[in-house]
Coordinates of C-alpha atoms and ligand atoms in Angstrom, one line a residue:
X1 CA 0.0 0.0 0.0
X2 CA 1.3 3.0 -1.1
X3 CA 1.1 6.4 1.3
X4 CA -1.8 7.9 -1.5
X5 CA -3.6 4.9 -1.4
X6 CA -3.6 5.4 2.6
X7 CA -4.7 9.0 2.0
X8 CA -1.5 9.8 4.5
X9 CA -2.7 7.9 7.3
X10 CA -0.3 5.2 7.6
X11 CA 3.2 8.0 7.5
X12 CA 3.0 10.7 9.8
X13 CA 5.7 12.9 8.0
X14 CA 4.8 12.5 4.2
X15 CA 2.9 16.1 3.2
X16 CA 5.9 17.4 1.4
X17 CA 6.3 14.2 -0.4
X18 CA 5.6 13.7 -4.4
X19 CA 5.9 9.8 -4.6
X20 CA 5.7 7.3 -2.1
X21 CA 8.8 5.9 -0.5
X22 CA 10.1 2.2 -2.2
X23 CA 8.7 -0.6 -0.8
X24 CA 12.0 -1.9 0.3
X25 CA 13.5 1.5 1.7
X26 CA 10.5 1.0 3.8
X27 CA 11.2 -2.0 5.4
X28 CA 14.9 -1.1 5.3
X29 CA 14.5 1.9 7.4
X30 CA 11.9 0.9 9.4
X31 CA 12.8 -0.4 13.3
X32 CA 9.5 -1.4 14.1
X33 CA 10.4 -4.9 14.2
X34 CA 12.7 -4.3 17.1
X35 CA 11.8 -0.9 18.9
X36 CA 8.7 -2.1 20.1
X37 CA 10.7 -3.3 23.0
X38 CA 10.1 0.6 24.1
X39 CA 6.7 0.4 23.5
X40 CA 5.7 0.9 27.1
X41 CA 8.3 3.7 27.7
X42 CA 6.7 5.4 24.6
X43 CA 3.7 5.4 26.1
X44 CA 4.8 6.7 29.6
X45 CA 6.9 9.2 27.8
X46 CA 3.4 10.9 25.8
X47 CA 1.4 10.4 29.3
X48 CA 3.7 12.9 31.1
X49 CA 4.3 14.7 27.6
X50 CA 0.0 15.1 27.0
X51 CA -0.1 16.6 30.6
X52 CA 2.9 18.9 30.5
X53 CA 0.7 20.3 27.4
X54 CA -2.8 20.6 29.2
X55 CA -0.7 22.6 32.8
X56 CA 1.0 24.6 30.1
X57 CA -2.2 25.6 28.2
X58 CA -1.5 24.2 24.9
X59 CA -3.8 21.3 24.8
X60 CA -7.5 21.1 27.0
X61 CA -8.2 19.3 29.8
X62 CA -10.6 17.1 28.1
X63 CA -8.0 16.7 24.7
X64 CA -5.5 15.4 27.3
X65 CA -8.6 13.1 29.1
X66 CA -8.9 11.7 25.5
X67 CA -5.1 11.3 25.1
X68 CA -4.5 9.8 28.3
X69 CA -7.4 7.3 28.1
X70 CA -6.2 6.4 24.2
X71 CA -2.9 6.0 25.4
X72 CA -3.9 3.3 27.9
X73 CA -5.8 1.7 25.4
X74 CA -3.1 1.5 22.8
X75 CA -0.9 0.1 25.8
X76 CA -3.5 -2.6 26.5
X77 CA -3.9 -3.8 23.1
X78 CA 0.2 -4.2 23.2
X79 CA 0.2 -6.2 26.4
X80 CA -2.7 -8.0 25.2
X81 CA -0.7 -9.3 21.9
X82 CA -3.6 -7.5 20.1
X83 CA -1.8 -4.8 18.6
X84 CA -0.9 -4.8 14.6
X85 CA 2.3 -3.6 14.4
X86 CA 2.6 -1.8 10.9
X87 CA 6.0 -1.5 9.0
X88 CA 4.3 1.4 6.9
X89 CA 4.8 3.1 10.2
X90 CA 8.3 2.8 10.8
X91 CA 9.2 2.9 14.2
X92 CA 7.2 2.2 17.6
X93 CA 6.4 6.0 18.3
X94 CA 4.6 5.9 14.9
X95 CA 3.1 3.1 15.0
X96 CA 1.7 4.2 18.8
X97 CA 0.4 7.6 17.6
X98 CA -1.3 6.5 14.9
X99 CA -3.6 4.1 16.5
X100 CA -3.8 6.6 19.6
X101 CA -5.7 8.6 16.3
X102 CA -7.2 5.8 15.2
X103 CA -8.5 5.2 18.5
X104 CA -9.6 8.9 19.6
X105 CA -9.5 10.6 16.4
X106 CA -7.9 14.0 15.5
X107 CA -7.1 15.2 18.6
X108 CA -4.7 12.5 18.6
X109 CA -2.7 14.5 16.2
X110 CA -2.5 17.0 18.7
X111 CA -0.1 14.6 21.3
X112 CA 3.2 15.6 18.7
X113 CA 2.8 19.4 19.7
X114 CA 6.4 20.7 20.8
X115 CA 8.2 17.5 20.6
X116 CA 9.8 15.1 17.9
X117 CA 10.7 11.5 17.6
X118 CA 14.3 13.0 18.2
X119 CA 13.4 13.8 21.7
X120 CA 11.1 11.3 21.7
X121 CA 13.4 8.4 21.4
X122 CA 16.4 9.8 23.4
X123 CA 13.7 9.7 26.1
X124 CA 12.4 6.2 25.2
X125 CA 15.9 4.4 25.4
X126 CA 17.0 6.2 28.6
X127 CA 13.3 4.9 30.6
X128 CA 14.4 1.5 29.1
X129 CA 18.0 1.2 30.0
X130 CA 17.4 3.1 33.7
X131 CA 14.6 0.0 34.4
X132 CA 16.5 -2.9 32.8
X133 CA 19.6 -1.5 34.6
X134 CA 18.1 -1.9 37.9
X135 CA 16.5 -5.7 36.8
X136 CA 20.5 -6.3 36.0
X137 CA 21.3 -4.4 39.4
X138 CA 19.4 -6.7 41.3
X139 CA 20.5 -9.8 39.6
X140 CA 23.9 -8.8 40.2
X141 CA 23.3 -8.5 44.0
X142 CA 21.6 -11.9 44.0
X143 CA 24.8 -13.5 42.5
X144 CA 27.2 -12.1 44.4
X145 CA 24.9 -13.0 48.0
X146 CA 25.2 -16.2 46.5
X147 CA 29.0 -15.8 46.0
X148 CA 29.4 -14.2 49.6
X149 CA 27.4 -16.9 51.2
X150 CA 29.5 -19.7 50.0
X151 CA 32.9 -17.4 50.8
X152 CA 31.5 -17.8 54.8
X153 CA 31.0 -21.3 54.3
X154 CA 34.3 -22.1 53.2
X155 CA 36.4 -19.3 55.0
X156 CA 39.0 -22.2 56.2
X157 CA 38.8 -24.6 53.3
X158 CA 42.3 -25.1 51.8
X159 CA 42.8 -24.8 48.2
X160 CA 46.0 -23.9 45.8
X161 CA 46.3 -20.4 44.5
X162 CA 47.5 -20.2 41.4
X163 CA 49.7 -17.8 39.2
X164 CA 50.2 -18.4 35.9
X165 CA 47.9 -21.5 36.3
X166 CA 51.1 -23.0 38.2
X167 CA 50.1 -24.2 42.2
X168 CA 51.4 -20.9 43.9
X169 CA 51.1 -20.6 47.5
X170 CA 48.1 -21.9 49.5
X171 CA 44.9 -20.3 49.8
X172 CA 41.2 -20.7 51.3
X173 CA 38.2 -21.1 48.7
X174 CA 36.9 -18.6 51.0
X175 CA 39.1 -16.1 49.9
X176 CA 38.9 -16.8 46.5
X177 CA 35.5 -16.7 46.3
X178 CA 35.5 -13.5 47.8
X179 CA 38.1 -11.9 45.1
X180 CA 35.0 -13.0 42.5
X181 CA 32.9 -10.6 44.7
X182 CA 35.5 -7.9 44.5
X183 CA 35.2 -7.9 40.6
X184 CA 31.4 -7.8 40.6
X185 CA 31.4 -5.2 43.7
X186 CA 33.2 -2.9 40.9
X187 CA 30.4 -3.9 38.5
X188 CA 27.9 -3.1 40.4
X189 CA 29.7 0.6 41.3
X190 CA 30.0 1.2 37.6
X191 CA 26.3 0.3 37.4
X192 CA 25.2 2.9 39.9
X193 CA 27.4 5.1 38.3
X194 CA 26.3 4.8 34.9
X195 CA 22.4 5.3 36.0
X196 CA 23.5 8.4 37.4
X197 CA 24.5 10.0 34.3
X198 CA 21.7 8.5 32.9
X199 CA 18.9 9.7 34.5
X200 CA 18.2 12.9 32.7
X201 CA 15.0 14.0 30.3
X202 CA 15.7 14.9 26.6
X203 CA 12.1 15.7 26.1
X204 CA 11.5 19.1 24.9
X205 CA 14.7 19.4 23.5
X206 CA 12.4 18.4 20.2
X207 CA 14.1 18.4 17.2
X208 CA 17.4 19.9 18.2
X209 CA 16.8 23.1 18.9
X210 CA 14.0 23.0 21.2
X211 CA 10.4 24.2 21.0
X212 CA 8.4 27.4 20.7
X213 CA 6.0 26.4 23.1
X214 CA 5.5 27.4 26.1
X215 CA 6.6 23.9 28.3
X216 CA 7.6 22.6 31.1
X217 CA 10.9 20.5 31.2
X218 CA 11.1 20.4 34.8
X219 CA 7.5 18.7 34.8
X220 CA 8.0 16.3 32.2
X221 CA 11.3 15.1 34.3
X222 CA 9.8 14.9 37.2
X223 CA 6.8 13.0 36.1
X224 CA 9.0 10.6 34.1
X225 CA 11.3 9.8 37.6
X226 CA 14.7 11.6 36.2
X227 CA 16.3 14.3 38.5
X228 CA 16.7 16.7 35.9
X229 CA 15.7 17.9 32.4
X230 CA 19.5 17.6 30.2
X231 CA 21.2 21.2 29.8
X232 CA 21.6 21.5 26.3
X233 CA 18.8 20.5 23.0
X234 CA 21.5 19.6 20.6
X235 CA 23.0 17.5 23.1
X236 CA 19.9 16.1 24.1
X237 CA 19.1 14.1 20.7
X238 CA 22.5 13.6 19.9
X239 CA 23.9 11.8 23.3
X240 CA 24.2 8.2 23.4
X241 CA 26.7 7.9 25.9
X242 CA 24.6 7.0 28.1
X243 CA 24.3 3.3 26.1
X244 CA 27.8 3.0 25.4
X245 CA 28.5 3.3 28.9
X246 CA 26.3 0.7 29.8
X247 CA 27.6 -1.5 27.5
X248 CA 31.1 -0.8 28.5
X249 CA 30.0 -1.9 32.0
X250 CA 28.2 -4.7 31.0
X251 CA 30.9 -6.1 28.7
X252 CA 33.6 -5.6 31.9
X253 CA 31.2 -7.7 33.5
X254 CA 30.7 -9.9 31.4
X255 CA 34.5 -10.5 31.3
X256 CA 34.3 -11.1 34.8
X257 CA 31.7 -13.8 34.4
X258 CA 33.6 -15.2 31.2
X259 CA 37.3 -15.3 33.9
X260 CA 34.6 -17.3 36.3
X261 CA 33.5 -19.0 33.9
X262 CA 36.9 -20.5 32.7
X263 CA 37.6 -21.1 36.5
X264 CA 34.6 -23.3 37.0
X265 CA 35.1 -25.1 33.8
X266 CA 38.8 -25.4 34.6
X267 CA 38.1 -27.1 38.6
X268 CA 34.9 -28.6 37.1
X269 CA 37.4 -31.0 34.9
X270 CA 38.2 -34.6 36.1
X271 CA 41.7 -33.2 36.3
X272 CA 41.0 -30.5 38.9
X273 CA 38.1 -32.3 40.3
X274 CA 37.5 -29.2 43.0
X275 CA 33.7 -28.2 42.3
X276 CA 30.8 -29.7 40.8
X277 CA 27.9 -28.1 39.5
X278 CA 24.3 -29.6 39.9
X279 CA 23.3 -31.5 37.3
X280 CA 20.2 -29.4 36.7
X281 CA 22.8 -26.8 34.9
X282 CA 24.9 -29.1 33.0
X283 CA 24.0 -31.4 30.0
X284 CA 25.4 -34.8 28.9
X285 CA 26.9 -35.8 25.2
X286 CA 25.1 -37.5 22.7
X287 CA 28.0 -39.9 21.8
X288 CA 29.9 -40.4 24.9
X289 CA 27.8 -41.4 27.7
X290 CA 29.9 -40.6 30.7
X291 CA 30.1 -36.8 30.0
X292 CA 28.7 -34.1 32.2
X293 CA 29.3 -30.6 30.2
X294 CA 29.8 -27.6 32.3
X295 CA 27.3 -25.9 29.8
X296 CA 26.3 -22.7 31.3
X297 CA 29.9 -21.5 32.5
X298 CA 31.1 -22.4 29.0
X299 CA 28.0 -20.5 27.2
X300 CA 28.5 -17.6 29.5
X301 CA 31.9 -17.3 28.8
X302 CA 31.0 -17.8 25.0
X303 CA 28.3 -14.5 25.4
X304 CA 30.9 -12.5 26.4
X305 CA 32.2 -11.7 22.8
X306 CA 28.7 -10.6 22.3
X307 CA 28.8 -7.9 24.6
X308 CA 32.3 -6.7 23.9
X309 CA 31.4 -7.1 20.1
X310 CA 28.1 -4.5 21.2
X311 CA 30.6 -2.3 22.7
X312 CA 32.7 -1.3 19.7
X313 CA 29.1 -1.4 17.8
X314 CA 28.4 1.6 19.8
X315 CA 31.1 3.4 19.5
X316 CA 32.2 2.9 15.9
X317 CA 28.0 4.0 15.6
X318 CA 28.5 7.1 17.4
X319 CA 32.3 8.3 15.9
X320 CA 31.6 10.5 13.5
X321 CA 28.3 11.3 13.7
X322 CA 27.4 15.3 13.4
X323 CA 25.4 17.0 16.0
X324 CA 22.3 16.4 16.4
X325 CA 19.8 13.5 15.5
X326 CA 21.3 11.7 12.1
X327 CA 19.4 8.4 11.1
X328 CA 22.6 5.9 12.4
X329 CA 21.2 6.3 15.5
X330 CA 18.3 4.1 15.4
X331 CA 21.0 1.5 14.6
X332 CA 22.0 1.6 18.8
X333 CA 18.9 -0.6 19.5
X334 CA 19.6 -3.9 18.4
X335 CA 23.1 -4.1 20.2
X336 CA 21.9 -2.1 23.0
X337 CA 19.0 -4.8 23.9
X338 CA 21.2 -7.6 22.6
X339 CA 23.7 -6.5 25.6
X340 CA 20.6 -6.2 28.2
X341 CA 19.5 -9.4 27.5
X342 CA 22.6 -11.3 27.6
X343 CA 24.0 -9.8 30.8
X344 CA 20.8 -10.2 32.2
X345 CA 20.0 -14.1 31.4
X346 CA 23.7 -15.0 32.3
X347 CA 23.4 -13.0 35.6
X348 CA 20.3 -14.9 36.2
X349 CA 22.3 -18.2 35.1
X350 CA 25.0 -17.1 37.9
X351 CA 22.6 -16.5 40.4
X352 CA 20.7 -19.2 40.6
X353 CA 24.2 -22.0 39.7
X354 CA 26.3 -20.0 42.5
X355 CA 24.5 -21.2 45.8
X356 CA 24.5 -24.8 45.1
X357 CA 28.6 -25.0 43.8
X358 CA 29.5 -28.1 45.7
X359 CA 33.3 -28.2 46.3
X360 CA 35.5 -31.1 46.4
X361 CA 37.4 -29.6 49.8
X362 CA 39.8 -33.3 49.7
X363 CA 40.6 -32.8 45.9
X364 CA 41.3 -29.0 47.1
X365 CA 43.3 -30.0 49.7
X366 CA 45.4 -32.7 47.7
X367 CA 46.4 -30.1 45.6
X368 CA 47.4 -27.4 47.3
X369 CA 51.0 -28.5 48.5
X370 CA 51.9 -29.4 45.1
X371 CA 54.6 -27.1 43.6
X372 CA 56.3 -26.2 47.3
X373 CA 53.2 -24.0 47.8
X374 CA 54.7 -23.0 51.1
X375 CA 58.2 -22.4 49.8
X376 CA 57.7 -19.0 50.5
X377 CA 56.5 -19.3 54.0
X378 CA 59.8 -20.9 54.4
X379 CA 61.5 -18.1 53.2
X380 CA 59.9 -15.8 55.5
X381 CA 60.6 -17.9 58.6
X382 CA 64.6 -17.3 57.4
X383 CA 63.3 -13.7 57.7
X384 CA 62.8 -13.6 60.8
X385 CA 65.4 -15.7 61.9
X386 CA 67.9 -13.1 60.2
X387 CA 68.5 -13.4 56.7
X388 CA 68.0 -11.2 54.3
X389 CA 64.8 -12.1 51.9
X390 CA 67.0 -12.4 48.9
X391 CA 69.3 -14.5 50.8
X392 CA 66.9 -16.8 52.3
X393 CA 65.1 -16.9 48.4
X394 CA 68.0 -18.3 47.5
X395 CA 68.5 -21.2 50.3
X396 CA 65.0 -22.2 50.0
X397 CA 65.5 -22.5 46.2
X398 CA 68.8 -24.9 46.9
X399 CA 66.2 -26.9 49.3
X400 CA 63.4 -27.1 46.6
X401 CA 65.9 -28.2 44.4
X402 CA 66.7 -30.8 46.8
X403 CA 62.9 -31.9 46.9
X404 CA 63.0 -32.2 43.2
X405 CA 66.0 -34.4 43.1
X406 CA 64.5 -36.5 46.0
X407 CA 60.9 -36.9 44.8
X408 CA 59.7 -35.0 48.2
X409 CA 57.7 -32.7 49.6
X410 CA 59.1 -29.2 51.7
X411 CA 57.2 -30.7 54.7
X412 CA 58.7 -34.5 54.1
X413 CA 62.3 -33.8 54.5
X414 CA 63.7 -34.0 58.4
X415 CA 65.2 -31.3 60.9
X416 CA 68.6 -32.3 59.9
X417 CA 68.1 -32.2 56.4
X418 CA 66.9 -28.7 56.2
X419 CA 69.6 -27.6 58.7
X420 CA 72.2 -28.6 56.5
X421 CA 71.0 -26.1 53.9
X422 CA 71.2 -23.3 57.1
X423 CA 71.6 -23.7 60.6
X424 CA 69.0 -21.1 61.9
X425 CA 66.0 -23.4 61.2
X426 CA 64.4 -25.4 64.2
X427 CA 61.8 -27.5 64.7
X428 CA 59.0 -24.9 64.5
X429 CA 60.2 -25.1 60.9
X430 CA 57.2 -27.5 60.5
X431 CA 54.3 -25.2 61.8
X432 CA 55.3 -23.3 59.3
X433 CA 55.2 -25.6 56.1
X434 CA 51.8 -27.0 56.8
X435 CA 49.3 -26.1 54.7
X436 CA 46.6 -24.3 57.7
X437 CA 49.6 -22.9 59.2
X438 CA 50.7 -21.0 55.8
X439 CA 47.2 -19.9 55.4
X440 CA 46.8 -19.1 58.9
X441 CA 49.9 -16.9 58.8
X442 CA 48.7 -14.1 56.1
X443 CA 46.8 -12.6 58.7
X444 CA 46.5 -9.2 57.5
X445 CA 43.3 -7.0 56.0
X446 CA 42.6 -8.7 52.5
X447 CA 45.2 -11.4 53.6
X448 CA 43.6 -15.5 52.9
X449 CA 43.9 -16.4 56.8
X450 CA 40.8 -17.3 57.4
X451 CA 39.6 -15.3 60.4
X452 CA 40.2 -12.6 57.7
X453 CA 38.1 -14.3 55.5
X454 CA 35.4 -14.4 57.8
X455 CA 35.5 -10.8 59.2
X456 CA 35.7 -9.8 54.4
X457 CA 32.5 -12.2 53.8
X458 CA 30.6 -10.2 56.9
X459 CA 31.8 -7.2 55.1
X460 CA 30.5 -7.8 52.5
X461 CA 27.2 -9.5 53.7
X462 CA 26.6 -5.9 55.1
X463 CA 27.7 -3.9 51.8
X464 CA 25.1 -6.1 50.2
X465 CA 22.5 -5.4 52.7
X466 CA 22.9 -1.6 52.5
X467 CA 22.1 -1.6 48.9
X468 CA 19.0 0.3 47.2
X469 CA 18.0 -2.3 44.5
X470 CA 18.8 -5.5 46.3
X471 CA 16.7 -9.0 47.1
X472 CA 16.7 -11.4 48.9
Ligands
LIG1 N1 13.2 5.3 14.7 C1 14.1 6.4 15.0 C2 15.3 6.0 15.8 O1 15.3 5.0 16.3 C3 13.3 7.5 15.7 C4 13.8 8.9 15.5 C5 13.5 9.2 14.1 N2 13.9 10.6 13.8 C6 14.1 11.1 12.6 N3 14.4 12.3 12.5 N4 14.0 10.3 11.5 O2 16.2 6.7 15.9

């Protein structure tokens, strides 16, 4: 159907227009098909607009009754499934304001007084993004409760810490667990951060340049939940900062969960043996019966690439765009959801794998001496008996040297052995090579000992319970 044949009623903009657009350019500029994810924000967005009009005198009370109850209307056919979205109406607002006409006739037309689609949409994506960001914020606090809960539980529990995926000194599961809370703790700042900047209205900056009607910025805000109107009308259509930052957030997350990810998958193996997942979030092979696949860690790790991929989306989008409004813009939607959904699902994933992570404590603790893990707590106790650390680095070397020549263990060689490599070291020596005793030792604030650990997981219990967004 061409516009004539729809005597103009299906495009909103086409008066100055001698031939109809191309059937194809139609569908190929249209977003419908994907920006009626802000339907409802639309609608909230011309609710707050409509009344701003009637308290500033440019619409009626009863032309804003009308609008108001046609705007409902249109949302409940949406929520009902009933509504037809059009692709000869481009875009969600479009679509939205035509039926509102359909619906309540020509004082319908009357709801695009002193604003644009410009304004219009910069308002849409920032009510989307503030309300999925606080869905994601509250996921994010459920995970890491989960994460923090398990840290308490296993504040003593020996494991090997690693560097360079070599066993590198002892540490407690605890502990680590609690480093994958400091990562996500940053998240979650970033988050909070992000909404900040956010949570500013762009309607009535109009076009670009603003309106000449008389309105009321401060209202529209207000009504819409941001703190303020935004300072500047160019900037107002033109700013999409606001998503890039979100998806620079979400895509450090992301990385987070993908470097958790590779964790669980790595201690999941038969090799490490150290957790295991519930079989409710793993699946099996069809070939090779035996197999139990670490599925979601390994998919969440895959996503990842989505989000960073979104990321550089954005900002090659946004590089060398003019001021104001320019068409490319409508291309932010698609990687901007794709990022919200992701982030969100594999938070959700997290969340609800987290609290049931079984851990092998005995395979932990089997491992943990391996590589003279406590080579360095011997080198510290030649500290303090009066070498120099270099010096003593280099006579716990000659003793782990030893160990490899003999097949042994630090802890396996006797008081006479180790004195022969230097004469300050007593039987105490031994307190000092166990595995609780190393741990024990790094008794310091963010230190593995694991009263420590059990004084960061209250901590961080407590952070958790302070924040705005979070459930239990
Ligand atoms: N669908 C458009 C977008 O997503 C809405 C704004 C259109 N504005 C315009 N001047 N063509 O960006």
């Amino acid at each position: 159907m061409s516009d004539r044949d729809a005597n103009n009623s299906q495009t909103l903009w086409s008066g100055r227009f001698s031939e109809p657009t191309d059937a194809f350019v139609q569908r190929f500029t249209a977003s419908e098909a994907f920006d009626h994810r802000l339907a409802a924000y639309d609608i909230a967005g011309s609710g707050a607009h409509a009344e701003m009009l009637m308290a500033t005198g440019v619409i009626t009370a009863a032309e804003n009754d009308a609008i108001q109850q046609g705007l409902s209307d249109v949302l409940g056919e949406i929520e009902r499934g009933e509504f037809t979205w059009q692709v000869e109406r481009e875009d969600v607002h479009m679509n939205i304001e035509a039926r509102l006409t359909e619906l309540i006739g020509d004082i319908g037309k009357k709801l695009h007084t002193g604003r644009s689609r410009n304004d219009q949409v910069a308002t849409d994506l920032r009510l989307f993004l503030r309300a999925e960001l606080d869905a994601i914020s509250a996921e994010l606090s459920r995970l890491q409760s989960g994460v923090v809960e398990l840290a308490a539980e296993h504040a003593s529990t020996i494991m090997p810490g690693f560097t360079h995926l070599q066993v590198a000194q002892p540490v407690t599961f605890g502990h680590h667990l609690l480093a994958w809370n400091e990562m996500l703790e940053r998240d979650y700042g970033r988050l909070l951060d992000c909404r900040k900047r956010l949570n500013v209205s762009p309607l009535g900056a109009a076009a670009l340049a603003g309106t000449t009607f008389p309105i009321d910025r401060q209202m529209t805000a207000q009504a819409l939940g941001f703190d303020a109107p935004t300072r500047n009308s160019l900037d107002s259509v033109a700013d999409r900062d606001f998503a890039i930052e979100f998806c620079a957030v979400a895509a450090m997350t992301m990385n987070h969960l993908s470097r958790i990810s590779e964790e669980l998958v790595l201690w999941t193996s038969a090799q490490f043996d150290f957790v295991r997942l519930p079989d409710r979030f793993c699946t099996g092979s069809s070939i090779m019966p035996q197999k139990k696949n670490p599925d979601v860690p390994e998919l969440v790790r895959g996503k990842s690439g989505r989000a960073t991929g979104n990321l550089v989306a954005l900002l090659t989008l946004m590089k060398s765009q003019p001021l104001a409004y320019n068409k490319d813009n409508q291309e932010d939607k698609e990687a901007l959801f794709d990022t919200v959904i992701t982030l969100h699902d594999c938070l959700r994933a997290f969340a609800d794998m987290v609290p049931s992570i079984e851990a092998n404590t005995e395979a932990m603790r089997t491992a943990a001496p391996a590589g003279f893990s406590t080579a360095t707590d011997l080198a510290d106790y030649l500290v303090r008996g009066g070498l120099f650390f270099r010096d003593a680095h280099e006579v716990v070397g000659k003793i782990v040297a030893h160990c490899v020549d003999a097949g042994c263990g630090l802890a396996d060689l006797s008081l006479v052995t180790l004195q022969s490599f230097h004469g300050s070291i007593q039987a105490d020596i031994f307190d000092v090579l166990t595995l609780e005793g190393s741990v024990a030792a790094r008794d310091h604030f963010g230190g593995t000992a694991p009263k420590r650990v059990r004084e960061a997981a209250e901590a961080a219990r407590e952070a958790l319970a302070r924040r705005p967004f979070y459930i239990e």
